[in-house]
Amino acid sequence: MFCEKAVELIRELHRMSDGQLPAFNEDGLRQVLQEMEALYEQNQSDVNEAKTDGRSDLIPSIKLRHCCLLRNQRCITAYLYDRLLRIRALRWEYGSVLPANVRFQLSAEELQWFGRYKKSLSCFMRSLGGAEAGGEGLDITQDMKPPKSLYIQVRCLEDHGELEIDDGTVILLKKNSQHFLPRWKCEQLIRQGVLEHVVS
Amino acid sequence: MFITDIRKDFYEVVANQRVALLVASDIDALCACKILQALFHCDQIQYTLVPVTGWQDLGTAFLEHKEQFRYFVLINCGANVDLLEMLQPDDDSIFFICDTHRPVDVVNVYNDTQIKLLIKQDDDLGVPSYDDIFRDDDDEEGDDSGNESDEGSEPSGKRRRFDEQYLVLLILSTMTELMLMFHLFHRREILFDYEQYEYHGTSAAMMFFELAWVLTKDTKDMLWWAVIGLTDQWVHDKITHMKYVTDIATMQRHVSRHNHRNEDEENSLSIDCMRISFEYDLRLTLYQHWSLYESICNSCYTSCSFKLWTLNGQKKLQEFLADMGLPLKQVRQKFNSMDMSIKENLRDVIEESSNKYGMKDIRIQTFGVHFGFKNRFLASDMVHAAAALLESAEKDESNSDNFIKALDALSRSNLERLHSGIDLAKKKLMAVQQTVASCICTNLILSQGPFLYCYLMEGTPDVKLFSKPMALTLLCKYLLKAFVHSTRNKRCRLLPLIMAAPKDVDKGTVIVVGIPPESETSDKKNFFGRAFEKAAESTSSRTLHDHFDTSIIELKSEDRSKFLDALITLLS
């Protein structure tokens, strides 16, 4: 049946509904494009035949193939667009450097798009908080929820080695040591599970 | 050097710096740590907290952090040893030591630059004066010149020439040598007297609470932690009764200052707010979280007075309960489910009856906390719960895991942790009572002459609990009290007790604890620290003096007998 492959792509994305990005399904995309090409060829020849020979009984099949082509196109654009939205969310979650296993899931074009998105986001952030060149800018990807305090108390869950904070000092993160550190430094590590926020 | 103004010389110095907190593993240190953490959170002073269990741990922690930190705060560790020699820090590291261990090492007292002691100077210290211990450099050079002239006088003796100059020099040199020897001997004697007995001073938690009070940043939580720190010293028998009562009076002033707002009826506080109240409560451990009967059976004071390991003792207990008119069924129930009519006058009723049975001090001054409808705790309950968590003998939990758990249990928001601690404490107390009963009944306590000695064999039930220092010390004290009540030998009652228990079966080590003799007016001064050191030296036994209390050491089991013999000869 036509358009099965395209719906398969959509279902793949729908399965991972919590924002995770599956690998770029290049094969599936190629198959859909091939199907579209085959349908188009057939339609092209049928249209020529219908015009020259005046065979009006071919018109319903032409219409059907046209609808299938449009449907395939919608499915593919929906697939690509949804992936782009997820990749955009990755910038906000992981910061500007993506971990290797995530980067593996993106195609080359998607990586390019990600790079351009990063650039435009950083341009925007730089322009905030002082419009003139050399203005400090504001990192809006920090503090997604309004913070209650500048410093938080964290507990180290595993040996992580050393962590450098903004004024250059280094902190040794050893298991079961507790620290009182600036919030922005710890958020990344809390997300990774190395530190645990202690609420007393 | 001693710090006089704790706000200016300590708090304002670290105010914009990053600090490393090295905290020992006892409840007083935990409470002090919590108070200091709360203050640091208020003023956003960045810190790193590292738990340490002994001198080796302290050394490792210092090495790991000395590159990153300049200011170190040591809580309940480091005062009784020459810290600079042990740690070999750089010249710009500064140590703030708040330690209850006494005597404070003289080098720590007289060092002006790197060591700051957060200890009150009138705190019963008796530090020898500077001139008695340290001499100026000229006299040391006199020593050198004395040596040189000695060498000079040898060849003159051989040449048999009585040069006048040499004679004068000889006399002078002998005199300076004699003076130096006398001074050294005098110095050694002073230091020996000063360092002979080990004891404890004011609670570290109370010191930090005073800091908070001076900064007017004290809250009820901090006050409660200070009370717990003080109660820990009393529960583990580290301070005398007089000192405890004096410190309670100090705390009582703070408590009434915090409570005066409750007095008017219109502005009464919500039930969830924390209320600390002074209680003249019973000395029955954990009785409000247990049944009254269990608590009486497992509290040291009552169990020793009744001698509950004998049949006679059990009968007396039944008489005692009957005398008070408490039905057995009620008494064996959980305390909270007892009848209200019984609970109302319970304290007075018990006090009256216990006076008849010779227990004059069944009530003790303490504090209780009350927040929410269900949560009432006495300070001693918290101490026992936290101590049980701190020393829980689970296999896959390291010391720092236990430290974190115990630290969490002290906050009001971690009630399940606290309740699990109370359950562990109940098990620990029952284990202690059973071990005491079996030791007394099987006469495991032997008199070795100058001291009593008891060894816990490996197969004893719950012996794993007693491989930890605090639990073993508690067992030791209960055992000594029970022994004093049960023995007829008058001389044995005045003897101190040494107890040994297996610590690590694989490595073949035992942990040895020594406590001073039990008496009404005991000043809790312990001489076993020095005695253990000397005995280990003289027999070259393989010992590890790792604990901050010098009277607790680790020893290889094979060296046990020769170590004991050396101790006997040393102390008799």
PDB file of C-alpha atoms in Angstrom, chain A:
ATOM      1  CA  MET A   1       0.000   0.000   0.000  1.00  0.00           C
ATOM      2  CA  PHE A   2       1.266   3.484  -0.715  1.00  0.00           C
ATOM      3  CA  CYS A   3       2.445   5.832   2.025  1.00  0.00           C
ATOM      4  CA  GLU A   4       3.084   3.047   4.502  1.00  0.00           C
ATOM      5  CA  LYS A   5       6.746   3.905   4.771  1.00  0.00           C
ATOM      6  CA  ALA A   6       6.045   7.541   5.468  1.00  0.00           C
ATOM      7  CA  VAL A   7       3.644   6.701   8.285  1.00  0.00           C
ATOM      8  CA  GLU A   8       6.280   4.339   9.644  1.00  0.00           C
ATOM      9  CA  LEU A   9       8.638   7.321  10.003  1.00  0.00           C
ATOM     10  CA  ILE A  10       6.005   9.284  11.877  1.00  0.00           C
ATOM     11  CA  ARG A  11       5.275   6.361  14.179  1.00  0.00           C
ATOM     12  CA  GLU A  12       8.956   6.057  14.996  1.00  0.00           C
ATOM     13  CA  LEU A  13       9.021   9.604  16.267  1.00  0.00           C
ATOM     14  CA  HIS A  14       5.733   9.202  18.073  1.00  0.00           C
ATOM     15  CA  ARG A  15       7.072   6.223  19.985  1.00  0.00           C
ATOM     16  CA  MET A  16       9.721   8.357  21.584  1.00  0.00           C
ATOM     17  CA  SER A  17       7.318  10.968  22.793  1.00  0.00           C
ATOM     18  CA  ASP A  18       9.349  12.270  25.733  1.00  0.00           C
ATOM     19  CA  GLY A  19      11.601  14.355  23.554  1.00  0.00           C
ATOM     20  CA  GLN A  20      14.357  11.824  22.939  1.00  0.00           C
ATOM     21  CA  LEU A  21      15.835  11.828  19.488  1.00  0.00           C
ATOM     22  CA  PRO A  22      16.110   8.545  17.604  1.00  0.00           C
ATOM     23  CA  ALA A  23      18.758   8.106  14.967  1.00  0.00           C
ATOM     24  CA  PHE A  24      18.145   9.819  11.662  1.00  0.00           C
ATOM     25  CA  ASN A  25      16.345   7.262   9.570  1.00  0.00           C
ATOM     26  CA  GLU A  26      18.120   7.832   6.312  1.00  0.00           C
ATOM     27  CA  ASP A  27      17.001   4.525   4.823  1.00  0.00           C
ATOM     28  CA  GLY A  28      13.341   5.128   5.515  1.00  0.00           C
ATOM     29  CA  LEU A  29      13.564   8.606   4.042  1.00  0.00           C
ATOM     30  CA  ARG A  30      15.252   7.312   0.931  1.00  0.00           C
ATOM     31  CA  GLN A  31      12.589   4.665   0.471  1.00  0.00           C
ATOM     32  CA  VAL A  32       9.823   7.231   0.747  1.00  0.00           C
ATOM     33  CA  LEU A  33      11.559   9.470  -1.760  1.00  0.00           C
ATOM     34  CA  GLN A  34      11.959   6.504  -4.107  1.00  0.00           C
ATOM     35  CA  GLU A  35       8.270   5.726  -3.781  1.00  0.00           C
ATOM     36  CA  MET A  36       7.435   9.336  -4.524  1.00  0.00           C
ATOM     37  CA  GLU A  37       9.677   9.261  -7.557  1.00  0.00           C
ATOM     38  CA  ALA A  38       8.060   6.057  -8.853  1.00  0.00           C
ATOM     39  CA  LEU A  39       4.574   7.472  -8.354  1.00  0.00           C
ATOM     40  CA  TYR A  40       5.578  10.690 -10.097  1.00  0.00           C
ATOM     41  CA  GLU A  41       7.021   8.806 -13.065  1.00  0.00           C
ATOM     42  CA  GLN A  42       3.868   6.778 -13.407  1.00  0.00           C
ATOM     43  CA  ASN A  43       1.729   9.856 -13.115  1.00  0.00           C
ATOM     44  CA  GLN A  44       3.825  11.698 -15.683  1.00  0.00           C
ATOM     45  CA  SER A  45       3.425   8.896 -18.252  1.00  0.00           C
ATOM     46  CA  ASP A  46      -0.290   8.540 -17.524  1.00  0.00           C
ATOM     47  CA  VAL A  47      -0.887  12.263 -17.922  1.00  0.00           C
ATOM     48  CA  ASN A  48       0.912  12.294 -21.257  1.00  0.00           C
ATOM     49  CA  GLU A  49      -1.113   9.298 -22.342  1.00  0.00           C
ATOM     50  CA  ALA A  50      -4.356  10.851 -21.171  1.00  0.00           C
ATOM     51  CA  LYS A  51      -3.623  14.085 -23.046  1.00  0.00           C
ATOM     52  CA  THR A  52      -2.552  12.493 -26.299  1.00  0.00           C
ATOM     53  CA  ASP A  53      -4.889   9.533 -26.380  1.00  0.00           C
ATOM     54  CA  GLY A  54      -7.755  11.253 -24.623  1.00  0.00           C
ATOM     55  CA  ARG A  55      -8.116   8.395 -22.159  1.00  0.00           C
ATOM     56  CA  SER A  56     -10.189   9.842 -19.373  1.00  0.00           C
ATOM     57  CA  ASP A  57     -10.363   6.574 -17.443  1.00  0.00           C
ATOM     58  CA  LEU A  58      -6.793   7.132 -16.273  1.00  0.00           C
ATOM     59  CA  ILE A  59      -7.751  10.315 -14.444  1.00  0.00           C
ATOM     60  CA  PRO A  60      -8.853   8.682 -11.112  1.00  0.00           C
ATOM     61  CA  SER A  61      -5.574   6.775 -10.864  1.00  0.00           C
ATOM     62  CA  ILE A  62      -3.693   9.993 -11.602  1.00  0.00           C
ATOM     63  CA  LYS A  63      -5.623  11.702  -8.842  1.00  0.00           C
ATOM     64  CA  LEU A  64      -4.914   8.854  -6.429  1.00  0.00           C
ATOM     65  CA  ARG A  65      -1.194   8.952  -7.097  1.00  0.00           C
ATOM     66  CA  HIS A  66      -1.212  12.728  -6.703  1.00  0.00           C
ATOM     67  CA  CYS A  67      -2.880  12.408  -3.301  1.00  0.00           C
ATOM     68  CA  CYS A  68      -0.305   9.831  -2.260  1.00  0.00           C
ATOM     69  CA  LEU A  69       2.490  12.133  -3.331  1.00  0.00           C
ATOM     70  CA  LEU A  70       1.053  14.998  -1.314  1.00  0.00           C
ATOM     71  CA  ARG A  71       0.635  12.734   1.705  1.00  0.00           C
ATOM     72  CA  ASN A  72       4.200  11.522   1.503  1.00  0.00           C
ATOM     73  CA  GLN A  73       5.371  15.099   1.300  1.00  0.00           C
ATOM     74  CA  ARG A  74       3.383  16.052   4.403  1.00  0.00           C
ATOM     75  CA  CYS A  75       4.703  13.087   6.346  1.00  0.00           C
ATOM     76  CA  ILE A  76       8.304  13.789   5.459  1.00  0.00           C
ATOM     77  CA  THR A  77       8.107  17.470   6.297  1.00  0.00           C
ATOM     78  CA  ALA A  78       6.398  16.654   9.576  1.00  0.00           C
ATOM     79  CA  TYR A  79       9.172  14.168  10.393  1.00  0.00           C
ATOM     80  CA  LEU A  80      11.939  16.604   9.621  1.00  0.00           C
ATOM     81  CA  TYR A  81      10.282  19.489  11.431  1.00  0.00           C
ATOM     82  CA  ASP A  82       9.606  17.479  14.595  1.00  0.00           C
ATOM     83  CA  ARG A  83      13.225  16.392  14.662  1.00  0.00           C
ATOM     84  CA  LEU A  84      14.332  19.992  14.389  1.00  0.00           C
ATOM     85  CA  LEU A  85      12.151  20.966  17.342  1.00  0.00           C
ATOM     86  CA  ARG A  86      13.692  18.223  19.418  1.00  0.00           C
ATOM     87  CA  ILE A  87      17.196  19.254  18.421  1.00  0.00           C
ATOM     88  CA  ARG A  88      16.391  22.804  19.429  1.00  0.00           C
ATOM     89  CA  ALA A  89      15.346  21.553  22.869  1.00  0.00           C
ATOM     90  CA  LEU A  90      18.707  19.762  23.135  1.00  0.00           C
ATOM     91  CA  ARG A  91      20.505  23.070  23.113  1.00  0.00           C
ATOM     92  CA  TRP A  92      18.554  24.153  26.190  1.00  0.00           C
ATOM     93  CA  GLU A  93      19.128  20.916  27.986  1.00  0.00           C
ATOM     94  CA  TYR A  94      22.716  20.067  27.261  1.00  0.00           C
ATOM     95  CA  GLY A  95      24.328  23.421  26.579  1.00  0.00           C
ATOM     96  CA  SER A  96      26.351  24.192  23.508  1.00  0.00           C
ATOM     97  CA  VAL A  97      28.356  20.987  23.438  1.00  0.00           C
ATOM     98  CA  LEU A  98      26.313  17.888  22.761  1.00  0.00           C
ATOM     99  CA  PRO A  99      27.457  14.612  24.252  1.00  0.00           C
ATOM    100  CA  ALA A 100      28.792  12.164  21.656  1.00  0.00           C
ATOM    101  CA  ASN A 101      25.947   9.662  21.835  1.00  0.00           C
ATOM    102  CA  VAL A 102      23.396  12.362  21.112  1.00  0.00           C
ATOM    103  CA  ARG A 103      25.410  13.855  18.295  1.00  0.00           C
ATOM    104  CA  PHE A 104      25.461  10.440  16.687  1.00  0.00           C
ATOM    105  CA  GLN A 105      21.703  10.564  16.175  1.00  0.00           C
ATOM    106  CA  LEU A 106      21.809  13.706  14.044  1.00  0.00           C
ATOM    107  CA  SER A 107      22.382  13.824  10.322  1.00  0.00           C
ATOM    108  CA  ALA A 108      25.000  16.125   8.829  1.00  0.00           C
ATOM    109  CA  GLU A 109      22.421  18.724   7.789  1.00  0.00           C
ATOM    110  CA  GLU A 110      20.841  18.653  11.208  1.00  0.00           C
ATOM    111  CA  LEU A 111      24.209  19.299  12.769  1.00  0.00           C
ATOM    112  CA  GLN A 112      24.641  22.304  10.508  1.00  0.00           C
ATOM    113  CA  TRP A 113      21.237  23.566  11.532  1.00  0.00           C
ATOM    114  CA  PHE A 114      22.140  23.081  15.172  1.00  0.00           C
ATOM    115  CA  GLY A 115      25.305  25.096  14.714  1.00  0.00           C
ATOM    116  CA  ARG A 116      23.352  27.959  13.130  1.00  0.00           C
ATOM    117  CA  TYR A 117      20.751  27.848  15.885  1.00  0.00           C
ATOM    118  CA  LYS A 118      23.470  28.018  18.507  1.00  0.00           C
ATOM    119  CA  LYS A 119      24.975  31.009  16.787  1.00  0.00           C
ATOM    120  CA  SER A 120      21.736  32.900  16.577  1.00  0.00           C
ATOM    121  CA  LEU A 121      20.897  32.107  20.224  1.00  0.00           C
ATOM    122  CA  SER A 122      24.263  33.340  21.429  1.00  0.00           C
ATOM    123  CA  CYS A 123      23.896  36.478  19.298  1.00  0.00           C
ATOM    124  CA  PHE A 124      20.590  37.141  20.975  1.00  0.00           C
ATOM    125  CA  MET A 125      21.973  36.525  24.450  1.00  0.00           C
ATOM    126  CA  ARG A 126      24.891  38.823  23.816  1.00  0.00           C
ATOM    127  CA  SER A 127      22.591  41.581  22.753  1.00  0.00           C
ATOM    128  CA  LEU A 128      20.707  41.506  26.041  1.00  0.00           C
ATOM    129  CA  GLY A 129      21.706  43.504  29.071  1.00  0.00           C
ATOM    130  CA  GLY A 130      23.544  46.252  27.214  1.00  0.00           C
ATOM    131  CA  ALA A 131      22.986  46.804  23.523  1.00  0.00           C
ATOM    132  CA  GLU A 132      26.408  48.250  22.717  1.00  0.00           C
ATOM    133  CA  ALA A 133      29.201  46.047  21.489  1.00  0.00           C
ATOM    134  CA  GLY A 134      31.101  44.686  24.459  1.00  0.00           C
ATOM    135  CA  GLY A 135      27.930  44.522  26.513  1.00  0.00           C
ATOM    136  CA  GLU A 136      27.892  41.637  28.931  1.00  0.00           C
ATOM    137  CA  GLY A 137      24.899  39.730  27.689  1.00  0.00           C
ATOM    138  CA  LEU A 138      22.787  37.399  29.704  1.00  0.00           C
ATOM    139  CA  ASP A 139      22.899  33.651  29.704  1.00  0.00           C
ATOM    140  CA  ILE A 140      19.228  32.814  29.511  1.00  0.00           C
ATOM    141  CA  THR A 141      19.779  29.073  29.414  1.00  0.00           C
ATOM    142  CA  GLN A 142      20.741  29.144  33.114  1.00  0.00           C
ATOM    143  CA  ASP A 143      18.194  29.183  35.914  1.00  0.00           C
ATOM    144  CA  MET A 144      15.210  27.777  34.017  1.00  0.00           C
ATOM    145  CA  LYS A 145      13.269  28.004  37.268  1.00  0.00           C
ATOM    146  CA  PRO A 146      13.587  31.142  39.400  1.00  0.00           C
ATOM    147  CA  PRO A 147      16.276  30.365  41.970  1.00  0.00           C
ATOM    148  CA  LYS A 148      15.707  30.818  45.697  1.00  0.00           C
ATOM    149  CA  SER A 149      19.326  31.513  46.542  1.00  0.00           C
ATOM    150  CA  LEU A 150      22.653  32.210  44.931  1.00  0.00           C
ATOM    151  CA  TYR A 151      24.424  29.314  46.574  1.00  0.00           C
ATOM    152  CA  ILE A 152      23.156  25.828  47.224  1.00  0.00           C
ATOM    153  CA  GLN A 153      24.314  23.007  49.410  1.00  0.00           C
ATOM    154  CA  VAL A 154      25.236  19.914  47.446  1.00  0.00           C
ATOM    155  CA  ARG A 155      26.444  16.493  48.404  1.00  0.00           C
ATOM    156  CA  CYS A 156      28.810  14.511  46.238  1.00  0.00           C
ATOM    157  CA  LEU A 157      27.497  11.064  45.306  1.00  0.00           C
ATOM    158  CA  GLU A 158      30.598   9.715  43.648  1.00  0.00           C
ATOM    159  CA  ASP A 159      34.253  10.603  43.191  1.00  0.00           C
ATOM    160  CA  HIS A 160      34.336  13.072  40.358  1.00  0.00           C
ATOM    161  CA  GLY A 161      37.769  14.609  40.672  1.00  0.00           C
ATOM    162  CA  GLU A 162      38.219  18.348  40.523  1.00  0.00           C
ATOM    163  CA  LEU A 163      35.866  21.129  39.604  1.00  0.00           C
ATOM    164  CA  GLU A 164      36.975  24.618  38.789  1.00  0.00           C
ATOM    165  CA  ILE A 165      34.784  27.555  39.692  1.00  0.00           C
ATOM    166  CA  ASP A 166      34.703  31.042  38.298  1.00  0.00           C
ATOM    167  CA  ASP A 167      37.363  32.639  40.443  1.00  0.00           C
ATOM    168  CA  GLY A 168      39.822  29.947  39.489  1.00  0.00           C
ATOM    169  CA  THR A 169      39.763  27.933  42.663  1.00  0.00           C
ATOM    170  CA  VAL A 170      39.498  24.197  42.377  1.00  0.00           C
ATOM    171  CA  ILE A 171      37.275  21.983  44.492  1.00  0.00           C
ATOM    172  CA  LEU A 172      37.925  18.293  44.991  1.00  0.00           C
ATOM    173  CA  LEU A 173      34.681  16.345  44.644  1.00  0.00           C
ATOM    174  CA  LYS A 174      35.065  13.263  46.758  1.00  0.00           C
ATOM    175  CA  LYS A 175      32.302  10.862  47.670  1.00  0.00           C
ATOM    176  CA  ASN A 176      30.185  11.979  50.614  1.00  0.00           C
ATOM    177  CA  SER A 177      31.733  15.393  50.935  1.00  0.00           C
ATOM    178  CA  GLN A 178      29.345  18.309  51.149  1.00  0.00           C
ATOM    179  CA  HIS A 179      29.909  21.651  49.517  1.00  0.00           C
ATOM    180  CA  PHE A 180      28.283  25.062  49.420  1.00  0.00           C
ATOM    181  CA  LEU A 181      28.745  26.328  45.924  1.00  0.00           C
ATOM    182  CA  PRO A 182      27.297  28.837  43.465  1.00  0.00           C
ATOM    183  CA  ARG A 183      24.133  27.509  41.935  1.00  0.00           C
ATOM    184  CA  TRP A 184      25.065  27.890  38.307  1.00  0.00           C
ATOM    185  CA  LYS A 185      28.185  25.801  38.673  1.00  0.00           C
ATOM    186  CA  CYS A 186      26.309  22.897  40.169  1.00  0.00           C
ATOM    187  CA  GLU A 187      23.283  22.670  37.894  1.00  0.00           C
ATOM    188  CA  GLN A 188      25.081  20.756  35.182  1.00  0.00           C
ATOM    189  CA  LEU A 189      26.553  18.275  37.658  1.00  0.00           C
ATOM    190  CA  ILE A 190      23.241  17.819  39.448  1.00  0.00           C
ATOM    191  CA  ARG A 191      21.658  16.922  36.113  1.00  0.00           C
ATOM    192  CA  GLN A 192      24.389  14.401  35.475  1.00  0.00           C
ATOM    193  CA  GLY A 193      23.852  12.855  38.884  1.00  0.00           C
ATOM    194  CA  VAL A 194      27.284  13.556  40.317  1.00  0.00           C
ATOM    195  CA  LEU A 195      26.004  15.998  42.927  1.00  0.00           C
ATOM    196  CA  GLU A 196      22.829  15.925  44.934  1.00  0.00           C
ATOM    197  CA  HIS A 197      21.043  19.037  46.105  1.00  0.00           C
ATOM    198  CA  VAL A 198      20.576  18.879  49.865  1.00  0.00           C
ATOM    199  CA  VAL A 199      17.541  20.607  51.264  1.00  0.00           C
ATOM    200  CA  SER A 200      17.729  20.821  55.003  1.00  0.00           C
TER     201      SER A 200
END
